[in-house]
Amino acid sequence: MILYSVAPRLTNIAEFQVAKKANPDLKVETFPGAIFRYYGNAQSIETMDLESFSNHIADHGCSYDAADVQAILKKAVSCLREQLLAGKSVELGDLGSFRLSLVSMGAEYMDEFSSINIKKVNVVWSKGSKFADLRKDATFHEVLTKGSTAETLAAAKRAAGSRPVEENPDDPAPTPTPTGRKTLTLSASPANGGTVTGGGQYESGATAAIAATAASGFTFTRWSDGNTQASRSIVVNSDMALTAIFTANSGGGGTTNGSDEEE
């Protein structure tokens, strides 16, 4: 089973880079012309190290024990590196083939190019038949990102509360940790594109209802975190800042500079 999470990604990155040259402080989430699409990102359950992988191979009917498998894998890596540096490409059956590629600085004339121009050596893996089409054999399950999982767990613990001190008479009384108040800052982009409500201070873990209302000549597009719901609820776990992105309607008279004057 392949785990995946869904996240927004800026699609017009070239336009953003051009805008950022003029405004180095511009953030992608407040880029007025930002266009986001949602994509899936693979999430791993855990990272398997060499020892664990060797044990896994040994447990699958292998005639070698885990220590032998691990030694063979280490030797294979060493030999693969050696042969690549010797100028060879290496094909390993169903695993695929390995070859080198170079990253170099260009020279104006051919006879001016030398090995000094070569800045980096990369290894290119061309997948073998066993890896050619993983999609047809895969099943998928959507999960939260690791960061979101931690935030959700923390919120659930706060909602459930701690065990009362009197139920633990043998334990020393824990030092209470103040939750503190968190600030939710809301803004509109452009400033005359609309209004936002729901900002302010909240107890940590509280739920805030926020809303974005477009001004005449504008349409609400999204929040700076990629959410496209004009009215929504969010959990305030820390000091947060969100921007409501508005787009001027075509021919609707909306301007992005906050001025009603005509040229």
Short mmCIF file of C-alpha atoms in Angstrom, two decimals:
data_model
loop_
_atom_site.label_atom_id
_atom_site.label_comp_id
_atom_site.label_asym_id
_atom_site.label_seq_id
_atom_site.Cartn_x
_atom_site.Cartn_y
_atom_site.Cartn_z
CA MET A 1 0.00 0.00 0.00
CA ILE A 2 1.35 3.42 -1.01
CA LEU A 3 0.54 6.26 1.40
CA TYR A 4 0.07 9.73 0.00
CA SER A 5 -0.93 13.20 1.14
CA VAL A 6 -2.43 16.04 -0.88
CA ALA A 7 -0.88 19.50 -0.97
CA PRO A 8 -1.16 22.65 -3.10
CA ARG A 9 1.62 23.49 -5.54
CA LEU A 10 2.23 26.71 -7.44
CA THR A 11 1.79 26.02 -11.15
CA ASN A 12 2.84 29.38 -12.63
CA ILE A 13 6.27 29.31 -11.00
CA ALA A 14 7.89 31.18 -13.91
CA GLU A 15 5.61 34.20 -13.37
CA PHE A 16 6.38 34.11 -9.65
CA GLN A 17 10.13 34.09 -10.29
CA VAL A 18 9.81 37.10 -12.58
CA ALA A 19 7.78 38.96 -9.94
CA LYS A 20 10.27 38.01 -7.23
CA LYS A 21 13.12 39.62 -9.17
CA ALA A 22 11.28 42.92 -8.86
CA ASN A 23 10.28 42.22 -5.26
CA PRO A 24 12.78 39.90 -3.48
CA ASP A 25 10.60 39.83 -0.35
CA LEU A 26 7.59 38.46 -2.22
CA LYS A 27 6.27 35.23 -0.70
CA VAL A 28 4.70 32.56 -2.86
CA GLU A 29 1.58 32.43 -0.67
CA THR A 30 0.95 36.15 -1.19
CA PHE A 31 1.82 36.22 -4.89
CA PRO A 32 -1.24 38.01 -6.36
CA GLY A 33 -1.28 35.95 -9.55
CA ALA A 34 -0.64 32.60 -7.85
CA ILE A 35 -2.39 29.62 -9.42
CA PHE A 36 -2.41 26.49 -7.30
CA ARG A 37 -3.31 22.92 -8.12
CA TYR A 38 -3.48 20.03 -5.69
CA TYR A 39 -1.09 17.10 -6.10
CA GLY A 40 -0.36 13.87 -4.29
CA ASN A 41 2.92 13.39 -2.42
CA ALA A 42 4.14 9.93 -1.42
CA GLN A 43 4.53 9.42 2.34
CA SER A 44 6.73 6.67 3.77
CA ILE A 45 5.78 4.60 6.81
CA GLU A 46 9.41 4.34 7.90
CA THR A 47 12.96 4.36 6.56
CA MET A 48 14.45 0.87 6.25
CA ASP A 49 18.20 0.82 6.85
CA LEU A 50 20.70 -1.61 5.33
CA GLU A 51 20.55 -4.03 8.27
CA SER A 52 16.75 -4.18 8.20
CA PHE A 53 16.73 -4.64 4.42
CA SER A 54 19.29 -7.45 4.70
CA ASN A 55 17.16 -9.20 7.32
CA HIS A 56 14.15 -8.82 5.06
CA ILE A 57 15.97 -10.50 2.17
CA ALA A 58 17.26 -13.29 4.41
CA ASP A 59 13.71 -13.97 5.65
CA HIS A 60 12.42 -14.44 2.09
CA GLY A 61 13.82 -17.90 1.41
CA CYS A 62 17.38 -16.71 0.82
CA SER A 63 20.14 -19.32 1.31
CA TYR A 64 22.32 -16.68 2.99
CA ASP A 65 21.86 -15.26 6.45
CA ALA A 66 21.33 -11.55 7.05
CA ALA A 67 25.01 -10.85 7.78
CA ASP A 68 26.07 -12.41 4.46
CA VAL A 69 23.38 -10.48 2.56
CA GLN A 70 24.48 -7.23 4.16
CA ALA A 71 28.13 -7.91 3.26
CA ILE A 72 27.18 -8.68 -0.35
CA LEU A 73 25.11 -5.49 -0.65
CA LYS A 74 27.96 -3.38 0.73
CA LYS A 75 30.39 -5.00 -1.69
CA ALA A 76 27.94 -4.47 -4.58
CA VAL A 77 27.73 -0.75 -3.81
CA SER A 78 31.51 -0.46 -3.61
CA CYS A 79 31.99 -2.32 -6.90
CA LEU A 80 29.27 -0.31 -8.64
CA ARG A 81 30.98 2.94 -7.66
CA GLU A 82 34.33 1.57 -8.81
CA GLN A 83 33.02 0.55 -12.24
CA LEU A 84 31.18 3.82 -12.81
CA LEU A 85 34.36 5.77 -12.04
CA ALA A 86 36.15 3.48 -14.50
CA GLY A 87 33.91 4.84 -17.24
CA LYS A 88 31.48 1.93 -17.49
CA SER A 89 27.70 1.73 -17.43
CA VAL A 90 26.40 -1.11 -15.29
CA GLU A 91 23.25 -3.12 -16.03
CA LEU A 92 21.80 -5.11 -13.14
CA GLY A 93 18.94 -7.03 -14.76
CA ASP A 94 15.51 -6.26 -13.31
CA LEU A 95 17.01 -3.62 -11.04
CA GLY A 96 17.95 -1.47 -14.03
CA SER A 97 21.10 0.22 -15.24
CA PHE A 98 23.42 2.87 -13.83
CA ARG A 99 25.46 5.47 -15.69
CA LEU A 100 27.07 8.83 -15.00
CA SER A 101 26.02 12.28 -16.13
CA LEU A 102 27.92 15.55 -15.78
CA VAL A 103 27.00 19.07 -14.70
CA SER A 104 29.42 21.55 -16.24
CA MET A 105 30.00 25.21 -16.88
CA GLY A 106 29.82 26.14 -20.55
CA ALA A 107 32.81 27.48 -22.45
CA GLU A 108 32.60 29.99 -25.27
CA TYR A 109 34.87 27.88 -27.48
CA MET A 110 35.41 24.14 -27.62
CA ASP A 111 39.16 24.32 -27.08
CA GLU A 112 38.58 26.34 -23.91
CA PHE A 113 36.61 23.56 -22.25
CA SER A 114 38.49 21.31 -19.81
CA SER A 115 37.78 19.13 -16.80
CA ILE A 116 37.87 22.28 -14.68
CA ASN A 117 34.50 23.17 -16.21
CA ILE A 118 32.97 19.96 -14.80
CA LYS A 119 31.35 20.88 -11.49
CA LYS A 120 29.41 17.77 -10.52
CA VAL A 121 29.09 14.07 -11.37
CA ASN A 122 25.64 12.52 -10.99
CA VAL A 123 24.53 8.90 -11.10
CA VAL A 124 21.56 8.20 -13.35
CA TRP A 125 19.41 5.15 -12.64
CA SER A 126 17.31 3.78 -15.50
CA LYS A 127 14.71 1.56 -13.91
CA GLY A 128 14.47 -2.09 -14.87
CA SER A 129 11.40 -4.14 -15.77
CA LYS A 130 10.43 -4.75 -12.13
CA PHE A 131 10.10 -1.00 -11.62
CA ALA A 132 8.76 -0.01 -15.03
CA ASP A 133 5.10 0.28 -14.02
CA LEU A 134 4.52 0.27 -10.28
CA ARG A 135 1.18 2.04 -10.76
CA LYS A 136 -0.65 -1.04 -12.03
CA ASP A 137 0.28 -3.07 -8.94
CA ALA A 138 -0.13 -0.31 -6.37
CA THR A 139 -2.96 0.40 -3.96
CA PHE A 140 -3.26 3.82 -2.37
CA HIS A 141 -4.36 5.26 0.95
CA GLU A 142 -4.54 8.98 1.73
CA VAL A 143 -2.93 10.13 4.98
CA LEU A 144 -1.95 13.37 6.65
CA THR A 145 1.57 14.69 6.31
CA LYS A 146 3.84 14.03 9.27
CA GLY A 147 3.58 17.66 10.32
CA SER A 148 -0.22 17.63 10.11
CA THR A 149 -0.36 14.34 12.03
CA ALA A 150 1.65 15.86 14.88
CA GLU A 151 -0.60 18.94 14.98
CA THR A 152 -3.75 16.79 14.95
CA LEU A 153 -2.43 14.58 17.77
CA ALA A 154 -1.48 17.61 19.84
CA ALA A 155 -4.94 19.14 19.35
CA ALA A 156 -6.61 15.86 20.31
CA LYS A 157 -4.57 15.68 23.52
CA ARG A 158 -5.50 19.24 24.40
CA ALA A 159 -9.17 18.50 23.74
CA ALA A 160 -9.10 15.34 25.84
CA GLY A 161 -7.31 17.06 28.71
CA SER A 162 -4.85 15.62 31.22
CA ARG A 163 -5.56 13.07 33.91
CA PRO A 164 -6.63 14.91 37.11
CA VAL A 165 -3.86 15.15 39.71
CA GLU A 166 -6.01 13.50 42.40
CA GLU A 167 -6.16 10.29 40.33
CA ASN A 168 -2.38 9.98 40.65
CA PRO A 169 -1.81 10.40 44.39
CA ASP A 170 1.64 8.77 44.25
CA ASP A 171 2.88 11.00 41.45
CA PRO A 172 4.27 14.47 42.09
CA ALA A 173 1.97 17.23 40.96
CA PRO A 174 2.99 18.28 37.47
CA THR A 175 4.00 21.85 36.89
CA PRO A 176 1.13 23.44 34.97
CA THR A 177 2.11 24.72 31.55
CA PRO A 178 0.13 27.78 30.46
CA THR A 179 -1.28 27.37 26.99
CA GLY A 180 -1.02 31.10 26.28
CA ARG A 181 -2.92 33.05 23.71
CA LYS A 182 -2.11 32.91 20.02
CA THR A 183 -2.58 35.63 17.44
CA LEU A 184 -4.35 34.99 14.15
CA THR A 185 -3.54 37.76 11.67
CA LEU A 186 -5.71 38.09 8.58
CA SER A 187 -5.15 40.34 5.57
CA ALA A 188 -6.41 40.84 2.02
CA SER A 189 -4.43 40.92 -1.23
CA PRO A 190 -4.88 43.32 -2.88
CA ALA A 191 -5.91 45.46 0.08
CA ASN A 192 -8.97 46.80 -1.74
CA GLY A 193 -9.98 43.37 -3.04
CA GLY A 194 -12.21 42.57 -0.09
CA THR A 195 -12.51 42.25 3.66
CA VAL A 196 -11.57 39.52 6.11
CA THR A 197 -13.06 38.71 9.50
CA GLY A 198 -12.13 36.35 12.30
CA GLY A 199 -8.63 37.53 13.14
CA GLY A 200 -7.54 38.23 16.69
CA GLN A 201 -6.24 36.41 19.76
CA TYR A 202 -7.35 32.92 20.71
CA GLU A 203 -6.47 30.37 23.36
CA SER A 204 -4.03 27.83 21.92
CA GLY A 205 -6.03 25.02 20.33
CA ALA A 206 -9.19 27.08 19.93
CA THR A 207 -11.18 27.02 16.70
CA ALA A 208 -11.55 30.29 14.81
CA ALA A 209 -14.21 31.00 12.19
CA ILE A 210 -12.74 33.15 9.43
CA ALA A 211 -14.33 34.60 6.31
CA ALA A 212 -13.28 36.52 3.22
CA THR A 213 -15.77 38.78 1.43
CA ALA A 214 -14.91 40.12 -2.02
CA ALA A 215 -15.38 43.79 -2.79
CA SER A 216 -17.28 44.98 -5.84
CA GLY A 217 -15.33 44.11 -8.98
CA PHE A 218 -13.37 41.32 -7.28
CA THR A 219 -13.74 37.58 -6.70
CA PHE A 220 -12.31 35.60 -3.82
CA THR A 221 -9.73 33.10 -5.15
CA ARG A 222 -8.14 31.35 -2.19
CA TRP A 223 -6.37 31.73 1.12
CA SER A 224 -2.57 31.87 1.18
CA ASP A 225 -2.40 28.26 2.47
CA GLY A 226 -4.16 27.07 -0.70
CA ASN A 227 -7.64 26.59 0.81
CA THR A 228 -10.39 27.80 -1.54
CA GLN A 229 -13.25 28.09 0.96
CA ALA A 230 -14.12 31.72 1.63
CA SER A 231 -15.65 30.82 5.01
CA ARG A 232 -13.93 28.15 7.05
CA SER A 233 -12.83 27.09 10.54
CA ILE A 234 -9.22 26.61 11.58
CA VAL A 235 -7.51 25.46 14.76
CA VAL A 236 -5.17 28.13 16.15
CA ASN A 237 -2.21 26.20 17.55
CA SER A 238 0.37 28.95 17.11
CA ASP A 239 0.69 32.53 15.93
CA MET A 240 -0.62 32.41 12.38
CA ALA A 241 -0.96 34.75 9.41
CA LEU A 242 -3.30 34.13 6.48
CA THR A 243 -3.97 36.24 3.44
CA ALA A 244 -7.18 36.18 1.43
CA ILE A 245 -6.32 36.40 -2.27
CA PHE A 246 -8.80 38.28 -4.46
CA THR A 247 -8.78 38.58 -8.25
CA ALA A 248 -10.11 41.54 -10.19
CA ASN A 249 -13.03 40.59 -12.41
CA SER A 250 -12.51 41.00 -16.13
CA GLY A 251 -14.18 44.28 -17.06
CA GLY A 252 -15.60 44.57 -13.54
CA GLY A 253 -13.78 47.74 -12.65
CA GLY A 254 -11.69 46.22 -9.89
CA THR A 255 -8.25 47.73 -9.44
CA THR A 256 -5.35 46.33 -7.47
CA ASN A 257 -3.90 49.60 -6.23
CA GLY A 258 -6.79 50.70 -4.05
CA SER A 259 -7.40 53.87 -6.15
CA ASP A 260 -10.66 54.85 -7.83
CA GLU A 261 -8.96 57.48 -10.01
CA GLU A 262 -8.86 57.04 -13.76
CA GLU A 263 -5.87 57.91 -15.90
#
